[in-house]
Short mmCIF file of C-alpha atoms in Angstrom, two decimals:
data_model
loop_
_atom_site.label_atom_id
_atom_site.label_comp_id
_atom_site.label_asym_id
_atom_site.label_seq_id
_atom_site.Cartn_x
_atom_site.Cartn_y
_atom_site.Cartn_z
CA MET G 1 -0.10 -0.13 -0.55
CA PRO G 2 1.32 3.50 -0.87
CA LEU G 3 2.47 5.52 1.67
CA SER G 4 0.51 8.91 2.70
CA LEU G 5 2.78 11.06 4.33
CA PRO G 6 2.89 13.31 5.75
CA VAL G 7 0.90 11.93 8.95
CA ILE G 8 -1.43 15.12 10.66
CA SER G 9 -2.93 14.97 13.94
CA THR G 10 -6.39 15.13 14.26
CA GLU G 11 -6.45 18.32 16.17
CA VAL G 12 -4.50 20.25 13.82
CA ARG G 13 -6.23 18.46 10.41
CA GLN G 14 -9.73 19.58 12.10
CA ALA G 15 -8.36 23.21 12.66
CA LEU G 16 -7.28 23.21 9.30
CA ASP G 17 -10.82 22.37 7.98
CA ALA G 18 -12.44 24.68 10.78
CA GLY G 19 -9.73 27.70 9.01
CA ARG G 20 -8.55 28.22 12.84
CA PRO G 21 -5.68 30.03 13.11
CA VAL G 22 -2.38 27.14 13.08
CA VAL G 23 1.44 27.52 13.17
CA ALA G 24 3.90 25.20 12.25
CA LEU G 25 6.87 24.61 15.00
CA GLU G 26 10.24 23.32 13.94
CA SER G 27 11.85 20.20 16.45
CA THR G 28 15.70 20.79 15.92
CA ILE G 29 15.47 23.58 18.89
CA ILE G 30 13.56 20.01 20.36
CA THR G 31 16.56 17.54 19.82
CA HIS G 32 19.58 19.87 19.00
CA GLY G 33 18.91 23.66 19.55
CA LEU G 34 18.96 23.40 23.35
CA PRO G 35 20.75 21.18 26.32
CA ARG G 36 18.47 19.29 28.06
CA PRO G 37 16.14 19.27 29.74
CA ARG G 38 15.97 23.15 29.28
CA ASN G 39 14.49 21.75 25.13
CA LEU G 40 11.34 19.78 26.40
CA ALA G 41 10.89 22.78 29.04
CA VAL G 42 10.83 25.20 25.60
CA ALA G 43 8.81 22.83 23.63
CA ARG G 44 5.96 22.70 25.67
CA ASP G 45 6.12 26.33 26.68
CA ALA G 46 5.73 27.20 22.66
CA GLU G 47 3.40 25.39 22.10
CA ARG G 48 1.36 26.74 25.11
CA GLN G 49 1.99 30.01 24.37
CA LEU G 50 0.12 29.46 20.74
CA ARG G 51 -2.78 27.80 23.25
CA ASP G 52 -2.91 31.00 25.17
CA ALA G 53 -3.50 33.19 21.62
CA GLY G 54 -6.56 31.33 20.51
CA VAL G 55 -3.99 28.83 17.93
CA VAL G 56 -3.38 25.74 18.18
CA PRO G 57 0.29 24.64 17.53
CA ALA G 58 1.85 21.67 14.89
CA THR G 59 5.04 21.11 16.23
CA ILE G 60 6.67 18.56 13.28
CA GLY G 61 9.03 15.98 13.66
CA VAL G 62 9.95 12.67 12.32
CA VAL G 63 8.69 9.87 15.17
CA ALA G 64 10.27 6.19 14.39
CA GLY G 65 10.34 7.12 10.61
CA THR G 66 6.96 9.11 10.24
CA PRO G 67 6.98 12.32 9.37
CA THR G 68 4.12 14.61 11.97
CA VAL G 69 2.64 17.63 11.55
CA GLY G 70 0.81 18.00 15.23
CA LEU G 71 3.19 15.66 17.42
CA THR G 72 2.11 14.81 20.05
CA GLY G 73 3.04 15.53 24.47
CA GLU G 74 4.19 12.04 24.73
CA GLN G 75 6.29 12.47 21.16
CA ILE G 76 8.22 15.32 21.77
CA GLU G 77 9.48 13.65 25.22
CA GLU G 78 10.50 11.08 23.35
CA LEU G 79 12.46 13.41 20.32
CA ALA G 80 13.71 15.83 23.72
CA ALA G 81 15.11 12.90 25.21
CA ASP G 82 16.49 10.58 22.37
CA GLU G 83 19.89 11.27 22.61
CA ALA G 84 19.98 9.66 18.83
CA ALA G 85 17.38 11.50 17.29
CA VAL G 86 18.61 12.77 13.43
CA LYS G 87 18.98 16.03 12.13
CA ILE G 88 16.56 15.84 9.19
CA SER G 89 16.57 18.44 6.34
CA THR G 90 14.23 17.82 3.27
CA ARG G 91 17.02 15.50 1.37
CA ASP G 92 16.63 13.55 4.61
CA LEU G 93 13.40 12.94 4.74
CA PRO G 94 13.20 10.06 2.39
CA VAL G 95 15.95 8.55 4.18
CA ALA G 96 14.63 8.31 7.71
CA VAL G 97 11.41 7.31 6.41
CA ALA G 98 12.60 4.24 4.66
CA ARG G 99 15.20 3.57 7.66
CA GLY G 100 12.53 4.52 10.99
CA ALA G 101 14.66 6.92 12.19
CA SER G 102 13.57 9.27 14.62
CA GLY G 103 14.88 13.44 14.66
CA GLY G 104 13.92 17.00 14.85
CA THR G 105 12.94 18.77 11.35
CA THR G 106 15.30 22.10 10.28
CA VAL G 107 13.85 25.09 8.63
CA ALA G 108 13.47 23.52 5.24
CA ALA G 109 12.15 20.23 6.21
CA THR G 110 9.66 21.65 8.86
CA ALA G 111 8.65 24.21 6.07
CA PHE G 112 7.72 21.14 3.16
CA LEU G 113 6.22 19.45 5.36
CA ALA G 114 3.68 22.50 7.00
CA ARG G 115 3.26 22.98 3.44
CA LYS G 116 1.78 19.85 2.60
CA ALA G 117 -0.42 19.71 5.25
CA GLY G 118 -1.56 23.01 4.43
CA ILE G 119 -0.64 25.43 7.20
CA ARG G 120 0.29 28.65 6.09
CA VAL G 121 2.47 30.38 8.96
CA PHE G 122 5.71 29.24 10.14
CA ALA G 123 7.37 30.58 13.67
CA THR G 124 10.87 29.66 14.74
CA GLY G 125 13.97 31.28 15.49
CA GLY G 126 17.34 32.11 13.05
CA LEU G 127 17.19 31.41 9.39
CA GLY G 128 19.64 28.69 7.98
CA GLY G 129 21.58 31.07 5.21
CA VAL G 130 24.98 31.64 3.34
CA HIS G 131 28.14 30.77 4.94
CA HIS G 132 31.11 32.14 5.32
CA GLY G 133 33.74 31.11 2.07
CA ALA G 134 30.63 29.78 0.46
CA ALA G 135 32.42 31.30 -2.77
CA THR G 136 34.71 27.88 -2.89
CA THR G 137 32.38 25.52 -0.68
CA PHE G 138 29.24 26.34 -2.03
CA ASP G 139 28.41 25.96 2.22
CA GLU G 140 24.83 26.84 1.47
CA SER G 141 21.47 25.94 3.93
CA ALA G 142 19.01 23.88 2.25
CA ASP G 143 16.91 26.43 3.74
CA LEU G 144 16.76 28.73 1.29
CA VAL G 145 16.54 26.92 -1.75
CA THR G 146 13.14 25.06 0.18
CA LEU G 147 11.84 29.09 0.56
CA ALA G 148 11.90 29.81 -2.78
CA SER G 149 9.24 27.04 -3.58
CA THR G 150 7.29 26.81 -0.40
CA PRO G 151 4.57 29.59 -0.30
CA LEU G 152 4.02 30.49 3.89
CA VAL G 153 5.04 32.67 6.10
CA LEU G 154 8.56 32.37 7.69
CA VAL G 155 8.63 34.39 11.02
CA SER G 156 12.23 34.75 12.35
CA ALA G 157 14.91 36.49 13.67
CA GLY G 158 16.74 36.98 10.50
CA ALA G 159 19.34 34.91 9.81
CA LYS G 160 21.98 33.52 12.53
CA SER G 161 24.87 35.48 13.15
CA ILE G 162 27.50 33.31 12.14
CA LEU G 163 27.10 33.40 8.66
CA ASP G 164 27.83 35.55 5.42
CA LEU G 165 24.46 37.78 6.16
CA ALA G 166 25.51 40.12 3.45
CA ALA G 167 25.45 37.02 1.01
CA THR G 168 22.37 35.85 2.69
CA LEU G 169 20.49 38.66 1.52
CA GLU G 170 21.81 38.55 -1.82
CA ARG G 171 20.76 35.10 -2.50
CA LEU G 172 16.99 35.95 -0.59
CA GLU G 173 16.78 38.27 -3.16
CA THR G 174 18.15 36.55 -6.35
CA LEU G 175 15.61 33.57 -5.32
CA ASN G 176 12.53 35.81 -5.22
CA ILE G 177 12.01 35.32 -1.73
CA PRO G 178 10.55 39.09 -0.38
CA VAL G 179 12.21 39.72 2.99
CA VAL G 180 10.17 42.17 4.89
CA GLY G 181 10.93 43.72 8.63
CA TYR G 182 8.75 43.55 11.20
CA ARG G 183 8.39 47.20 12.51
CA THR G 184 12.10 47.92 11.40
CA ARG G 185 13.95 48.86 8.21
CA ARG G 186 17.04 46.85 9.33
CA PHE G 187 17.75 43.04 9.19
CA PRO G 188 17.97 41.11 12.31
CA GLY G 189 21.26 39.36 13.24
CA PHE G 190 19.43 36.91 15.79
CA TYR G 191 21.07 37.27 19.07
CA VAL G 192 20.97 41.16 17.78
CA ALA G 193 18.09 43.40 16.79
CA ASP G 194 20.49 45.29 13.76
CA SER G 195 22.63 43.12 11.98
CA GLY G 196 24.12 46.29 10.18
CA HIS G 197 21.87 45.40 6.88
CA ASP G 198 19.24 47.50 5.89
CA LEU G 199 15.65 46.30 4.77
CA GLU G 200 14.06 47.55 1.42
CA HIS G 201 10.64 46.74 2.71
CA SER G 202 8.92 46.64 6.69
CA VAL G 203 5.62 46.11 8.02
CA ASP G 204 4.08 47.52 11.36
CA THR G 205 1.16 44.86 11.98
CA PRO G 206 -0.31 41.41 11.29
CA GLN G 207 -2.64 42.60 9.09
CA GLU G 208 -0.36 43.57 6.70
CA VAL G 209 1.49 40.49 6.33
CA ALA G 210 -1.69 39.17 5.82
CA ALA G 211 -2.43 41.19 2.77
CA LEU G 212 0.43 41.09 1.63
CA VAL G 213 0.20 37.25 1.54
CA GLU G 214 -3.10 37.59 -0.45
CA ALA G 215 -0.95 39.84 -2.87
CA ARG G 216 1.26 37.15 -3.47
CA ASP G 217 -0.99 34.35 -3.52
CA ALA G 218 -2.85 36.26 -5.85
CA LEU G 219 -0.21 36.72 -8.19
CA GLU G 220 0.30 32.73 -8.04
CA LEU G 221 4.31 33.17 -6.25
CA ARG G 222 5.56 30.44 -5.15
CA SER G 223 8.26 31.38 -2.59
CA ALA G 224 7.90 31.91 1.13
CA LEU G 225 7.46 35.96 2.62
CA LEU G 226 10.20 36.13 5.01
CA VAL G 227 9.06 37.96 8.19
CA ALA G 228 12.40 38.93 10.22
CA ASN G 229 11.19 39.82 13.35
CA PRO G 230 14.28 41.53 15.50
CA ILE G 231 14.38 40.46 19.24
CA PRO G 232 13.84 43.74 21.52
CA PRO G 233 16.93 45.39 22.28
CA GLU G 234 16.44 45.68 25.75
CA ARG G 235 16.74 41.91 25.66
CA GLN G 236 19.49 41.12 23.10
CA LEU G 237 22.52 40.14 24.02
CA ASP G 238 25.49 43.11 23.74
CA PRO G 239 26.36 44.03 20.37
CA GLU G 240 29.89 44.83 21.42
CA LEU G 241 30.19 41.37 23.36
CA HIS G 242 28.52 39.58 20.19
CA ARG G 243 30.96 41.13 18.25
CA ARG G 244 34.01 40.37 19.71
CA VAL G 245 33.30 37.05 20.74
CA LEU G 246 32.05 36.13 17.52
CA ALA G 247 35.57 37.10 16.79
CA GLU G 248 37.37 35.14 18.96
CA ALA G 249 35.02 32.11 17.92
CA TRP G 250 36.16 32.65 14.41
CA GLU G 251 40.08 32.60 15.57
CA GLU G 252 39.59 29.64 17.53
CA ALA G 253 37.92 27.94 14.84
CA GLU G 254 40.91 28.57 12.04
CA ARG G 255 43.62 27.75 15.15
CA GLN G 256 41.27 24.27 15.70
CA GLY G 257 40.94 23.88 11.94
CA ILE G 258 37.42 23.20 12.16
CA SER G 259 35.45 24.17 9.08
CA GLY G 260 32.13 22.97 7.42
CA HIS G 261 29.21 21.88 8.50
CA ASP G 262 31.50 21.45 12.20
CA SER G 263 31.85 25.36 11.81
CA THR G 264 27.88 26.02 13.17
CA PRO G 265 28.01 24.11 16.30
CA PHE G 266 31.35 25.16 17.43
CA LEU G 267 30.63 28.44 17.05
CA LEU G 268 27.47 28.82 18.52
CA ASP G 269 28.75 26.49 21.65
CA HIS G 270 31.97 28.52 22.02
CA ILE G 271 29.38 32.25 21.59
CA ARG G 272 27.36 29.90 24.36
CA ARG G 273 30.55 29.30 26.86
CA ALA G 274 31.86 32.92 25.98
CA THR G 275 28.53 34.75 27.48
CA GLY G 276 28.17 32.39 30.57
CA ASP G 277 24.77 31.04 28.42
CA ARG G 278 24.02 34.99 28.04
CA SER G 279 23.63 33.58 24.82
CA LEU G 280 21.14 30.83 25.37
CA GLU G 281 19.12 33.48 27.08
CA VAL G 282 18.62 35.12 23.94
CA ASN G 283 18.14 32.17 22.15
CA ILE G 284 15.41 31.49 23.62
CA ASP G 285 13.83 34.79 24.20
CA VAL G 286 14.24 35.03 20.42
CA TYR G 287 12.31 32.31 19.91
CA GLN G 288 9.54 33.33 22.32
CA ASN G 289 9.05 36.93 20.17
CA ASN G 290 8.72 34.97 16.92
CA VAL G 291 6.24 32.65 18.09
CA ALA G 292 4.19 35.22 19.73
CA LEU G 293 4.40 37.19 16.43
CA GLY G 294 3.60 34.06 14.46
CA ALA G 295 0.16 34.10 16.55
CA SER G 296 -0.60 37.29 15.59
CA ILE G 297 -0.38 36.37 12.16
CA ALA G 298 -2.24 33.36 11.69
CA ARG G 299 -4.95 35.19 13.41
CA ALA G 300 -5.08 37.75 11.15
CA MET G 301 -4.83 35.47 8.04
CA ALA G 302 -7.62 33.56 9.29
CA GLY G 303 -9.90 36.28 8.90
#
């Protein structure tokens, strides 16, 4: 019998059928992004935050080879505790299904599965992008390519600050992915509210985002709408501390010969340790801020 994937929870399916607001949440923040047991607490808090806002949460992941939209509380607990859980991007989905693997879905895989389920809004922390040195290594996140053909709304705090943000913005333009700042004309840098890069467009309300989505869909464009939502300045990592620690992290990575896919976890771990876990708290604040905006946008789009 042919597989029918992803599996969509009854709660999420009923909400979608009734036109109620639903927000997708990724699961790599649970499996790889946060330390245990904080990962489980943050996952539960995000779902509770959405429910309190009148929105149905749809945490997405792969459990024993089954891509699932709307993980149960027990499934989230399993992924949070599973040290063997793998990181699953879009290209990894068929492998995970065929081998019965469990893991957290990246922004790319989560966006793909959310769209297949009919979910129109997705909130995450930071977007992947173009890495430094990509002109020779071609090291670029699959997030960008997936979003170019996945028409949903992605709320993120810009892109991770360890990336080449100028190149990332250029790729977003090339891929026809519209980027709008939420109440800002400056591209956020995840830990910091202002990465130093300008944005051409901004919006001030969730209703404006809903209007942009309506226009995009009427034009039959197939790309995501990226809503760049900066962390409030009073909650950001001190910009000067961020600049210094990031420079130190790159110097240490070069000294140890760390490159390629090993760079990201090394750099993020160095930043966390060098800031005395302050960057971890900012990471969580960023995520919660984006979940809140995602809820408001989903409500506006639901009418």
